[in-house]
PDB file of N, CA, C and O in Angstrom:
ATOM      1  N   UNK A   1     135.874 102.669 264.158  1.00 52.00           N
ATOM      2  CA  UNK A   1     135.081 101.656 263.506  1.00 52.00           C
ATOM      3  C   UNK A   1     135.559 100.280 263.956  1.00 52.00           C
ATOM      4  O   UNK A   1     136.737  99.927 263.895  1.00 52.00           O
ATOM      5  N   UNK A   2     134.467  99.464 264.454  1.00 63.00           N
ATOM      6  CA  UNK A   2     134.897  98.397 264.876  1.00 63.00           C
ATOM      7  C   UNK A   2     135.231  97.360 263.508  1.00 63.00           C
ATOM      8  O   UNK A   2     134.541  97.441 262.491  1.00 63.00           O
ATOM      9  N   UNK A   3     136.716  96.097 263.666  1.00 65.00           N
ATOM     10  CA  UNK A   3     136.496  95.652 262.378  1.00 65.00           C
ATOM     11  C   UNK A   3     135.542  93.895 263.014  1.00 65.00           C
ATOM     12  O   UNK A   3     135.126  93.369 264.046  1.00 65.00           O
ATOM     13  N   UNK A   4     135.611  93.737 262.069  1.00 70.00           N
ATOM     14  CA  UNK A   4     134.082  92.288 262.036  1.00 70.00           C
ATOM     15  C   UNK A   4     135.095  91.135 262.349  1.00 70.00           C
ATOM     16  O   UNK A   4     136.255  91.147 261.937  1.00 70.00           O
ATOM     17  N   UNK A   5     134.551  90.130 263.120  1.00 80.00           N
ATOM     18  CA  UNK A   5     134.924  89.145 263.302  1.00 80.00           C
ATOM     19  C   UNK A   5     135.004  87.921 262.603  1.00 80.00           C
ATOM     20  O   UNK A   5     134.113  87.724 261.776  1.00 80.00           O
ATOM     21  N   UNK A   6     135.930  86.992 262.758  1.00 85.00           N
ATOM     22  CA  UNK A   6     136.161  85.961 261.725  1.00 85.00           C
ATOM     23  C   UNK A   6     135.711  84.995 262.504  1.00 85.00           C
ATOM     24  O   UNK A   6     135.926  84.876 263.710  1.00 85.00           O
ATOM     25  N   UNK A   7     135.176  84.404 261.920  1.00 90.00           N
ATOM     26  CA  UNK A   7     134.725  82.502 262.246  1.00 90.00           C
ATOM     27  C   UNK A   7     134.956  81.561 261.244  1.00 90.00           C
ATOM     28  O   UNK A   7     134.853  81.669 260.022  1.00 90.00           O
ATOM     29  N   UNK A   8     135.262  80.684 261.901  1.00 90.00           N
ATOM     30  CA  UNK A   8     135.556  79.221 261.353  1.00 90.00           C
ATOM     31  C   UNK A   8     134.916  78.180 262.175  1.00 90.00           C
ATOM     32  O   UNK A   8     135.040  78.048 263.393  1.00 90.00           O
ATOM     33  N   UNK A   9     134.191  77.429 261.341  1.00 91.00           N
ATOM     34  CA  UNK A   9     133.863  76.425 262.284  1.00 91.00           C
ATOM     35  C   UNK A   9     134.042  74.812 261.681  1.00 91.00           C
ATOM     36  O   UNK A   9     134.505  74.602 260.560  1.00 91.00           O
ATOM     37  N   UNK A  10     133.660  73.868 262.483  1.00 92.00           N
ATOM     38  CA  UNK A  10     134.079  72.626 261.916  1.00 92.00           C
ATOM     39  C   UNK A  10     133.117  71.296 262.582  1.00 92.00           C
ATOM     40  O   UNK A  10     132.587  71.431 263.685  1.00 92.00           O
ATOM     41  N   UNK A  11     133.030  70.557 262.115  1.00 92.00           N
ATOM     42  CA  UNK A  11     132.249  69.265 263.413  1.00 92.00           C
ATOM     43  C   UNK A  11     133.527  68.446 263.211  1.00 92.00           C
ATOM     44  O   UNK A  11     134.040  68.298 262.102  1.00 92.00           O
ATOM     45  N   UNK A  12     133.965  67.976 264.228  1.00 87.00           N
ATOM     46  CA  UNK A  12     135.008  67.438 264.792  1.00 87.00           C
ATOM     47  C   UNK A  12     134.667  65.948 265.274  1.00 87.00           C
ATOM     48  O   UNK A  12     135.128  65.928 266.416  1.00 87.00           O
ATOM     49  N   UNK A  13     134.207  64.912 265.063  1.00 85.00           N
ATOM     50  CA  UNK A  13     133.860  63.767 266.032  1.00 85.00           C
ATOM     51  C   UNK A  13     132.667  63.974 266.677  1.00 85.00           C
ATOM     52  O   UNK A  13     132.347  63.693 267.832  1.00 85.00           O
ATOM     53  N   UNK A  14     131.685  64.806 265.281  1.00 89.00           N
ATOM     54  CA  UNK A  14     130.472  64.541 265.776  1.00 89.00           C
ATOM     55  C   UNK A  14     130.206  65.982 266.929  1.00 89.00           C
ATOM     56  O   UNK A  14     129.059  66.172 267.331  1.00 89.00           O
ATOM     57  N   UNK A  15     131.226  66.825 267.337  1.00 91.00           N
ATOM     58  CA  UNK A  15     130.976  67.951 268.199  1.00 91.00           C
ATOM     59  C   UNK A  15     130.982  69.119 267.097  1.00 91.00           C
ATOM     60  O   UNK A  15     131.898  69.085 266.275  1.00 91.00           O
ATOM     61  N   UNK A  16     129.922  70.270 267.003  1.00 94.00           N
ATOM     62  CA  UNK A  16     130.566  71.380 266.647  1.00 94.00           C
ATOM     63  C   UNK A  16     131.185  72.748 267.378  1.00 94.00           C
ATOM     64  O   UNK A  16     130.645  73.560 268.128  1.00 94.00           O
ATOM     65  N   UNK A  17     132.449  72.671 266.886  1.00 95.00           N
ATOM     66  CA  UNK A  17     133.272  73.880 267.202  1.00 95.00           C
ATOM     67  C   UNK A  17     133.328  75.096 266.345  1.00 95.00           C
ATOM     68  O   UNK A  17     133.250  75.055 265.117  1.00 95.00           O
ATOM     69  N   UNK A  18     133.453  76.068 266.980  1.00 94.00           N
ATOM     70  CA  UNK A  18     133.642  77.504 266.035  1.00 94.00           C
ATOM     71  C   UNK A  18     134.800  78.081 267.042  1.00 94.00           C
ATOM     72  O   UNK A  18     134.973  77.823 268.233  1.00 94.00           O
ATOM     73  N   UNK A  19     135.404  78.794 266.324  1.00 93.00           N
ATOM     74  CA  UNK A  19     136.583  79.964 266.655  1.00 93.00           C
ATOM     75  C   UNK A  19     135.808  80.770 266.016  1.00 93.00           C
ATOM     76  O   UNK A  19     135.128  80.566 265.011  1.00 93.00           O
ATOM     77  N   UNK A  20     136.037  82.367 267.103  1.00 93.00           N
ATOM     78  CA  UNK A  20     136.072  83.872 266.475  1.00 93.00           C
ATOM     79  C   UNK A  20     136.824  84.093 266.802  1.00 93.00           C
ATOM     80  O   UNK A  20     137.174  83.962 267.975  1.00 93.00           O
ATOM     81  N   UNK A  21     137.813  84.813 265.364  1.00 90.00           N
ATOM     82  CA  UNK A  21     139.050  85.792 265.793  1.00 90.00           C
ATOM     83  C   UNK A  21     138.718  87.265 265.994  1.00 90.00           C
ATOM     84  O   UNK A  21     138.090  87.719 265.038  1.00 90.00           O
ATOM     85  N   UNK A  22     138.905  87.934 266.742  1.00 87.00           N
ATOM     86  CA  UNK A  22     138.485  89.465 266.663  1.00 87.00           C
ATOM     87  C   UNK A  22     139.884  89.627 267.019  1.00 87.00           C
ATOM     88  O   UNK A  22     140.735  89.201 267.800  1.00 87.00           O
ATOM     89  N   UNK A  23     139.629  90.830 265.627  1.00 81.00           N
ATOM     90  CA  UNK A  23     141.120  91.477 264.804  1.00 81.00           C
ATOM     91  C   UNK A  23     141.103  92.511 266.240  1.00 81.00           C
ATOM     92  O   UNK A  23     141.815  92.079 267.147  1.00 81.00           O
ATOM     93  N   UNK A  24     140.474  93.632 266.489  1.00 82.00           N
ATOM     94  CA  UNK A  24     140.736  94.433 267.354  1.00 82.00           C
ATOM     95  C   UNK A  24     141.322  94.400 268.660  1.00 82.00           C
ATOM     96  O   UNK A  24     142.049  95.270 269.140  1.00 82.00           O
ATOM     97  N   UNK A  25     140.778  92.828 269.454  1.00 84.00           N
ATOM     98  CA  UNK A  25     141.776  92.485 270.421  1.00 84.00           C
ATOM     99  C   UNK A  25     142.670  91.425 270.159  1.00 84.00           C
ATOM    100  O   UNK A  25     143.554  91.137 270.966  1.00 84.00           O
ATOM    101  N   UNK A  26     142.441  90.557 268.627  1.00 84.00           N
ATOM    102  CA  UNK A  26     144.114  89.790 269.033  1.00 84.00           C
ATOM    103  C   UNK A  26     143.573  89.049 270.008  1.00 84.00           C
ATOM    104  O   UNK A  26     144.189  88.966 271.070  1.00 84.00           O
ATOM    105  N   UNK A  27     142.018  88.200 269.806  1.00 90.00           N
ATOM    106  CA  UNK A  27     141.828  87.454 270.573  1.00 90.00           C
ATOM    107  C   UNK A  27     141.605  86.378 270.091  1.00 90.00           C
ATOM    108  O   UNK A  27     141.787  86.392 268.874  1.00 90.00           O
ATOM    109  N   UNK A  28     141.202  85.169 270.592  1.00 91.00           N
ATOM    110  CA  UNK A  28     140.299  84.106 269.843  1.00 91.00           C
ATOM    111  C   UNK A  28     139.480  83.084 270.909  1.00 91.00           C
ATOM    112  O   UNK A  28     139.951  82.250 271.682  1.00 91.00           O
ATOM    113  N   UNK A  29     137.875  83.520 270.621  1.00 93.00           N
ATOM    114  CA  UNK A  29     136.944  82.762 271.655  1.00 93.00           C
ATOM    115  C   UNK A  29     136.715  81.635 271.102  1.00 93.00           C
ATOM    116  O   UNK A  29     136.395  81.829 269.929  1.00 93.00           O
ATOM    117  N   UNK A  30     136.724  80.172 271.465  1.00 94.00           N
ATOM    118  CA  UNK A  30     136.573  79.194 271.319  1.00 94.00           C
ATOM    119  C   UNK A  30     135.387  78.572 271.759  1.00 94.00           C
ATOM    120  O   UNK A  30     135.207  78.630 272.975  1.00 94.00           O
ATOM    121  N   UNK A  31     134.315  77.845 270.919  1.00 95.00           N
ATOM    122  CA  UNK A  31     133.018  77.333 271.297  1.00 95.00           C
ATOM    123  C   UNK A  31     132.835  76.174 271.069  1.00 95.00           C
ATOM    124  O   UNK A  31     133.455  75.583 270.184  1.00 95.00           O
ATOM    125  N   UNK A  32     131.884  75.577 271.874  1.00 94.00           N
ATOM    126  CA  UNK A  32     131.700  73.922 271.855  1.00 94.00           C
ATOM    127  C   UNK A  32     130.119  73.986 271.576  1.00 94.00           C
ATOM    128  O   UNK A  32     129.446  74.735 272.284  1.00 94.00           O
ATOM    129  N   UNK A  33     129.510  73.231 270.577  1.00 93.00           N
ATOM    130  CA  UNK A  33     128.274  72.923 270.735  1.00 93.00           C
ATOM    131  C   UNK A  33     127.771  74.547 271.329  1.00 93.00           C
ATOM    132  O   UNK A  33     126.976  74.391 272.257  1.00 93.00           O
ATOM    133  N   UNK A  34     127.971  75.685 271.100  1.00 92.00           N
ATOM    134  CA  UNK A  34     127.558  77.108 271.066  1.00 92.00           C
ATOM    135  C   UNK A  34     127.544  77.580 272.816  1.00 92.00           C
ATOM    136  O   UNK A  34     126.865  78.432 273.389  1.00 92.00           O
ATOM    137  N   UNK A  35     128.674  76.560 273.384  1.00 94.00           N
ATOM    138  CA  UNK A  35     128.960  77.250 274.153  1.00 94.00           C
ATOM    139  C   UNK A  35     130.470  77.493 274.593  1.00 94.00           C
ATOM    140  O   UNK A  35     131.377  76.711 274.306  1.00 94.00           O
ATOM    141  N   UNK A  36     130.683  78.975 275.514  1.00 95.00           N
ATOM    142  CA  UNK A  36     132.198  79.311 275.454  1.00 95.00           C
ATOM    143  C   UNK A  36     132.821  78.602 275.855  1.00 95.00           C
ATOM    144  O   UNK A  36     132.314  78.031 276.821  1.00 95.00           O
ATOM    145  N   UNK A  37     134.140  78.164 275.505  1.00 93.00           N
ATOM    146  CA  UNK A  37     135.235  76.792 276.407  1.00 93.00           C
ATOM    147  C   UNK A  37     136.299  77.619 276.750  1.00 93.00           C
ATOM    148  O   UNK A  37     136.874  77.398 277.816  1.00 93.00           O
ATOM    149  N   UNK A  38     136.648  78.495 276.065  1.00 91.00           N
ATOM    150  CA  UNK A  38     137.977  79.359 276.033  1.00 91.00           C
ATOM    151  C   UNK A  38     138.342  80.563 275.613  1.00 91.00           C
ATOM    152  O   UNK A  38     137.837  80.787 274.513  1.00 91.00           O
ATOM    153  N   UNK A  39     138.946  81.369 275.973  1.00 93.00           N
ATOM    154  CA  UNK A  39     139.410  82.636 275.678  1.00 93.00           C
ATOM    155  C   UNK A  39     140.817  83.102 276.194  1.00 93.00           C
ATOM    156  O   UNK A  39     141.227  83.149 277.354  1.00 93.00           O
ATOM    157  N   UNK A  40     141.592  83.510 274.751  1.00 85.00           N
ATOM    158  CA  UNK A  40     142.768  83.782 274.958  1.00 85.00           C
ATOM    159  C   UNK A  40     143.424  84.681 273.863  1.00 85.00           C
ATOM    160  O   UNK A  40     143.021  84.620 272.701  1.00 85.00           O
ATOM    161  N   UNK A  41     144.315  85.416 274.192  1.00 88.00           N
ATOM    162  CA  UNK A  41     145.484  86.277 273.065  1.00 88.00           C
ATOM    163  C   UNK A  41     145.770  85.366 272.043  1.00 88.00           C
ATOM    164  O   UNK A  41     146.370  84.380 272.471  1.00 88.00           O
ATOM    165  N   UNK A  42     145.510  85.351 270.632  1.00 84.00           N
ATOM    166  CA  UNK A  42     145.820  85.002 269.498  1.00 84.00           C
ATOM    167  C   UNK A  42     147.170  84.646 269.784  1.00 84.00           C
ATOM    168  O   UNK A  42     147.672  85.220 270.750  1.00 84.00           O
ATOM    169  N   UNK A  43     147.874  83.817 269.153  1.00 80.00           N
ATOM    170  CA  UNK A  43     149.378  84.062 269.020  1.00 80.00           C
ATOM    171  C   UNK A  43     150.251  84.908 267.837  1.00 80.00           C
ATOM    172  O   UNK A  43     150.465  84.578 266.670  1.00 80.00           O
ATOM    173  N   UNK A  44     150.538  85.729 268.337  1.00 74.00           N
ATOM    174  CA  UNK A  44     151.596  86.731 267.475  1.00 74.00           C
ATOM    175  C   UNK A  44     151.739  86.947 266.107  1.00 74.00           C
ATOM    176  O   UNK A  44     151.666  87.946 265.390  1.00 74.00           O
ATOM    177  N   UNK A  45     152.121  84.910 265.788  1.00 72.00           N
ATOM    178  CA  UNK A  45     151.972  84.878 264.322  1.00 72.00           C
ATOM    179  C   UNK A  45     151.360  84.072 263.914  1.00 72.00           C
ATOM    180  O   UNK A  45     151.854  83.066 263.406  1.00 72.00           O
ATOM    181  N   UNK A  46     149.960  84.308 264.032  1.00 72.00           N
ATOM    182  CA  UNK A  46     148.337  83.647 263.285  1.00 72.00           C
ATOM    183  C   UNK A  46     148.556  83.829 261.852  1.00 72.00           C
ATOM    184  O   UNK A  46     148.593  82.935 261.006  1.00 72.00           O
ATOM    185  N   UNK A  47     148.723  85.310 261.642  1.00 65.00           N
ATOM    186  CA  UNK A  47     148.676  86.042 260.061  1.00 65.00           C
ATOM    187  C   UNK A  47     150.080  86.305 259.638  1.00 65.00           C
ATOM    188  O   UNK A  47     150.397  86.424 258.455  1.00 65.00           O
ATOM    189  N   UNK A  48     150.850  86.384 260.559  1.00 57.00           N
ATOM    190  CA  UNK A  48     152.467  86.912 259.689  1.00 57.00           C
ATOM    191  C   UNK A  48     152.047  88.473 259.170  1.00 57.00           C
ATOM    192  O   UNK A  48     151.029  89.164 259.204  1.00 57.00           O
ATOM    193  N   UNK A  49     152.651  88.536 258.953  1.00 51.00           N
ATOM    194  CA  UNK A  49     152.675  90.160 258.093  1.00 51.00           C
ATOM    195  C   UNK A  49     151.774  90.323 257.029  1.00 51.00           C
ATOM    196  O   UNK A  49     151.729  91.477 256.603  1.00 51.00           O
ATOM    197  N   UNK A  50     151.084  89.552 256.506  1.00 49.00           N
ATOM    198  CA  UNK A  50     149.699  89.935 256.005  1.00 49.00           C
ATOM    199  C   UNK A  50     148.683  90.622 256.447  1.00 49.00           C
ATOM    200  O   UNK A  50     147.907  91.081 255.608  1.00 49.00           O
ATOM    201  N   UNK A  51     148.424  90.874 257.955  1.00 50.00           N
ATOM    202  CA  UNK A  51     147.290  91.546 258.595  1.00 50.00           C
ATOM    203  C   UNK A  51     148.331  93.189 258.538  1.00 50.00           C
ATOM    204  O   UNK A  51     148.046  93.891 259.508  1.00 50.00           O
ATOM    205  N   UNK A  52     148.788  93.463 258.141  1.00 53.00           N
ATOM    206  CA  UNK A  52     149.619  94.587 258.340  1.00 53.00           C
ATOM    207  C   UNK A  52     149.867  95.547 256.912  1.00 53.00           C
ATOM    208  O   UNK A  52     149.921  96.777 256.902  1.00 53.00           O
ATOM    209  N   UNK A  53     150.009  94.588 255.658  1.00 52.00           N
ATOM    210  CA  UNK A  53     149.538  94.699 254.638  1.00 52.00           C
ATOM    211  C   UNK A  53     148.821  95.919 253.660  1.00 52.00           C
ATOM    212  O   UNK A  53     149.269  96.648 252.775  1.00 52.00           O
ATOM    213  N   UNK A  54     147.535  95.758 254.259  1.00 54.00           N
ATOM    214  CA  UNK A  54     146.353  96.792 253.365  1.00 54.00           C
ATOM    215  C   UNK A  54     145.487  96.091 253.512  1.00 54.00           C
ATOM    216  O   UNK A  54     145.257  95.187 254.315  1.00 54.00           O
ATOM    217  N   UNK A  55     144.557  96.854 252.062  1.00 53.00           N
ATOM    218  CA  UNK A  55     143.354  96.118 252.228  1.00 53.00           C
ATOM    219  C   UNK A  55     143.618  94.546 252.143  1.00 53.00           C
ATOM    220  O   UNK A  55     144.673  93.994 251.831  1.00 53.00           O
ATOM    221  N   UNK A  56     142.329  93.923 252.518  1.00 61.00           N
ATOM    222  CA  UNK A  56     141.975  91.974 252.414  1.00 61.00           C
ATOM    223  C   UNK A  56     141.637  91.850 251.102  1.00 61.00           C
ATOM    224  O   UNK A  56     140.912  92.793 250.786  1.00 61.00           O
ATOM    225  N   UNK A  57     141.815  91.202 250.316  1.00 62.00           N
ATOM    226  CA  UNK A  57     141.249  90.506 248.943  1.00 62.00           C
ATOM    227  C   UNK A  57     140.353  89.524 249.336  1.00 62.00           C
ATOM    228  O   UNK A  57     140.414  88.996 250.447  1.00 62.00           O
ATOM    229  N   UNK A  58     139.481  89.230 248.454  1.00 56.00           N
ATOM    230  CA  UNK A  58     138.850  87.531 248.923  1.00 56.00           C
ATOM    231  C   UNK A  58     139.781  86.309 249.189  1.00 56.00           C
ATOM    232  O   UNK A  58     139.630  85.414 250.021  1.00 56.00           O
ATOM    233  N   UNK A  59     140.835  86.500 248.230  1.00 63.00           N
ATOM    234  CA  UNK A  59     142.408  85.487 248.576  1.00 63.00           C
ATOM    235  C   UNK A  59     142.549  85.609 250.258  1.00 63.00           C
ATOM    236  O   UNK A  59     142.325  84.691 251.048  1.00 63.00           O
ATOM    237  N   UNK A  60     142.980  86.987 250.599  1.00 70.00           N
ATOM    238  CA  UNK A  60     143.411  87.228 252.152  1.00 70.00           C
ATOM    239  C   UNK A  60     142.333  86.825 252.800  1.00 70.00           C
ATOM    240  O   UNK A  60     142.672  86.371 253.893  1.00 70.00           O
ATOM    241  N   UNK A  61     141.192  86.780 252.634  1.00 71.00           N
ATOM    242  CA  UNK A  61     140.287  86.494 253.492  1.00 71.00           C
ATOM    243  C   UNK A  61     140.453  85.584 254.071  1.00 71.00           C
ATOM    244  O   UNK A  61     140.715  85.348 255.251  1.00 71.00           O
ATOM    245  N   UNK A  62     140.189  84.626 252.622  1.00 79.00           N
ATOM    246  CA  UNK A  62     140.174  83.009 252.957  1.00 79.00           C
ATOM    247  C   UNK A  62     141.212  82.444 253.356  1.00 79.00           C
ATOM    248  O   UNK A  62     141.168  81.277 253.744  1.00 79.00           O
ATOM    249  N   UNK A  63     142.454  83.220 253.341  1.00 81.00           N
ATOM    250  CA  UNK A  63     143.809  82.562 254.270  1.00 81.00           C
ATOM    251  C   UNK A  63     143.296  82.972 255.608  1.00 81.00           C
ATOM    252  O   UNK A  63     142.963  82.238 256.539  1.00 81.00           O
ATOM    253  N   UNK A  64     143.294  83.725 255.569  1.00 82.00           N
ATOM    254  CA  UNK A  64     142.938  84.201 257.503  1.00 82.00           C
ATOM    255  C   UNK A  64     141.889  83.101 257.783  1.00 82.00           C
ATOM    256  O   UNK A  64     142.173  82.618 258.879  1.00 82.00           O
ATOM    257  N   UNK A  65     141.140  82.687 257.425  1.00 85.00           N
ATOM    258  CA  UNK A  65     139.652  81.880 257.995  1.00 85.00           C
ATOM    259  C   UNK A  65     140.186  80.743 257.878  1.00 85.00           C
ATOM    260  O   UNK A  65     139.758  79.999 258.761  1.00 85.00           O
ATOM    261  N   UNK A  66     141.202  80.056 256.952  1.00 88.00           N
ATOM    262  CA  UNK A  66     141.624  79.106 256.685  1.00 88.00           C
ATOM    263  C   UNK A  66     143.167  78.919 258.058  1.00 88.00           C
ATOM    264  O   UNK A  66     143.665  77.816 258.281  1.00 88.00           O
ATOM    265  N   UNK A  67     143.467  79.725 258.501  1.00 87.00           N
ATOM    266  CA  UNK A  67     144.431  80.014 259.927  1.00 87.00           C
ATOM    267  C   UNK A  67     143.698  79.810 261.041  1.00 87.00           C
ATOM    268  O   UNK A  67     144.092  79.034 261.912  1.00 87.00           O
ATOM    269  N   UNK A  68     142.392  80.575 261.152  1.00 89.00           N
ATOM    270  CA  UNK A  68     141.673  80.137 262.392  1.00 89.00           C
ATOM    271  C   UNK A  68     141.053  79.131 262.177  1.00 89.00           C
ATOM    272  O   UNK A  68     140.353  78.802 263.135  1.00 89.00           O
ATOM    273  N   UNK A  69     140.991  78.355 261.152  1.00 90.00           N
ATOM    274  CA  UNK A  69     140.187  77.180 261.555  1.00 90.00           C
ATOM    275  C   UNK A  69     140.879  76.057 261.777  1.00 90.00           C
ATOM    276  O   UNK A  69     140.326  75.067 262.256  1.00 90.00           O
ATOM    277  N   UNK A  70     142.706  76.086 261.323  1.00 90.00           N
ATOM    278  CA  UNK A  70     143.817  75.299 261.822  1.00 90.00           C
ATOM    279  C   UNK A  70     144.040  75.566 263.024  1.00 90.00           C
ATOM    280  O   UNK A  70     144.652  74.725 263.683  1.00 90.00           O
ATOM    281  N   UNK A  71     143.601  76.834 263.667  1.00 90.00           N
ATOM    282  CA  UNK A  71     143.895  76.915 264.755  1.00 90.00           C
ATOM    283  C   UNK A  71     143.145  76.427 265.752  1.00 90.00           C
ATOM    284  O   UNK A  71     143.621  75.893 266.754  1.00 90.00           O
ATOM    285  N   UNK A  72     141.977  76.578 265.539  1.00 91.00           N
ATOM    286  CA  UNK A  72     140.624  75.331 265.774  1.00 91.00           C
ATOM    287  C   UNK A  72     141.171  74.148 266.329  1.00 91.00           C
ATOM    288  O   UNK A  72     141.346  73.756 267.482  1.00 91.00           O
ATOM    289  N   UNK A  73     141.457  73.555 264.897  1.00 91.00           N
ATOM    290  CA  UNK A  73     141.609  71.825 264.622  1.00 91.00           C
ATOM    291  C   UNK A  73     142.745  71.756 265.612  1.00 91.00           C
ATOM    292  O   UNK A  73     142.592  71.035 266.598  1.00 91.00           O
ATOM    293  N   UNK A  74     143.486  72.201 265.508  1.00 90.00           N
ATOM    294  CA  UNK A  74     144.728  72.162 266.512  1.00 90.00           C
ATOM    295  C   UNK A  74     144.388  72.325 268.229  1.00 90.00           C
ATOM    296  O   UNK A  74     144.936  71.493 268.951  1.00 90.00           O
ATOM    297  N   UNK A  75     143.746  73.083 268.706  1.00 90.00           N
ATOM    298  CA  UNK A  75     143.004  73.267 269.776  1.00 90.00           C
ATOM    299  C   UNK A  75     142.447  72.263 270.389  1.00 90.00           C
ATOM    300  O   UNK A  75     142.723  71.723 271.460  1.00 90.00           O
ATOM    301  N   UNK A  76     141.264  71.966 269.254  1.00 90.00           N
ATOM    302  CA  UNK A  76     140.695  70.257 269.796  1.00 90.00           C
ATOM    303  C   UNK A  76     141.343  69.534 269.751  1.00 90.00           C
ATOM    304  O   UNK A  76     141.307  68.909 270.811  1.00 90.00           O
ATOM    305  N   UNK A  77     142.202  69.054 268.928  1.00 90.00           N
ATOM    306  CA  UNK A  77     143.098  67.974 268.809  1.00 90.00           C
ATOM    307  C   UNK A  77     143.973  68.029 270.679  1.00 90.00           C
ATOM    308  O   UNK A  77     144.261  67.046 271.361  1.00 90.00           O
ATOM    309  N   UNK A  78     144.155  69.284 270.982  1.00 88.00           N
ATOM    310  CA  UNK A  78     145.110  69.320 272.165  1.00 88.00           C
ATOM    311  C   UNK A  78     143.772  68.972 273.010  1.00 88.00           C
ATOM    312  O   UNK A  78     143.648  67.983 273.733  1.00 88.00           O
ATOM    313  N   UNK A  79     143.111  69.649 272.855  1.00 80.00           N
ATOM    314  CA  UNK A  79     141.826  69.694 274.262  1.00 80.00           C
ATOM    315  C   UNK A  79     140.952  68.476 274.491  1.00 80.00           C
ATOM    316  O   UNK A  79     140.180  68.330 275.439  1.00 80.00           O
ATOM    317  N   UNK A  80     141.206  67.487 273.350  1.00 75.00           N
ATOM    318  CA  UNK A  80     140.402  65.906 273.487  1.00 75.00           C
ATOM    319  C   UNK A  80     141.556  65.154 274.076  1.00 75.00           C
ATOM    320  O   UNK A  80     141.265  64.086 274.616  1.00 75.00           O
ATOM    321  N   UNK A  81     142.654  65.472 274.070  1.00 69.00           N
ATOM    322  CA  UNK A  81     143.987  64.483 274.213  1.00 69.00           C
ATOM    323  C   UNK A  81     143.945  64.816 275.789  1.00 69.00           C
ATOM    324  O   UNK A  81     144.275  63.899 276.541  1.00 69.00           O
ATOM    325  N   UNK A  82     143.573  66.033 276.345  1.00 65.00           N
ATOM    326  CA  UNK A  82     143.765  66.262 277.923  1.00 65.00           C
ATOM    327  C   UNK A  82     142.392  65.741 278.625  1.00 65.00           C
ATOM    328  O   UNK A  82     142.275  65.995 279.824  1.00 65.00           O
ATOM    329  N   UNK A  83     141.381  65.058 277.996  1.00 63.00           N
ATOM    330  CA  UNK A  83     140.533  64.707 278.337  1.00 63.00           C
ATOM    331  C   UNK A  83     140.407  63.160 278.560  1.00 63.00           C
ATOM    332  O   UNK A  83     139.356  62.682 278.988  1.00 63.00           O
TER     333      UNK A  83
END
């Protein structure tokens, strides 16, 4: 069973960005205005030992969505500064 993907998204300076995390590869695709900019291996410790856990609560949820979307903000913040 495949598990479902997480998104977060944000408008940033007027751009919108979304992250999907997909739990199965431990990835995270990065989008600009709905198109792809990036793709790469999650880092290690996105979730900490919560994804390892059990079931998600609505609490766990919203930490995880609330991780990828710091991870987002953090992203652009690096990816406007190299621009």
């Amino acid at each position: 069973m495949k598990t479902p993907t997480l998104r977060a998204g944000a408008h940033i300076e007027g751009i919108h960005w979304i992250a999907e995390y997909a739990q199965d590869e431990h990835q995270i695709r990065v989008f600009r205005e709905g198109f792809e900019v990036d793709a790469h291996k999650a880092p290690a410790s996105l979730f900490g030992d919560e994804a390892e856990s059990g079931s998600k609560s609505l609490a766990d949820h919203r930490a995880a969505e609330a991780a990828v979307l710091a991870y987002l903000r953090r992203f652009v913040a690096e990816h406007e500064a190299e621009e």
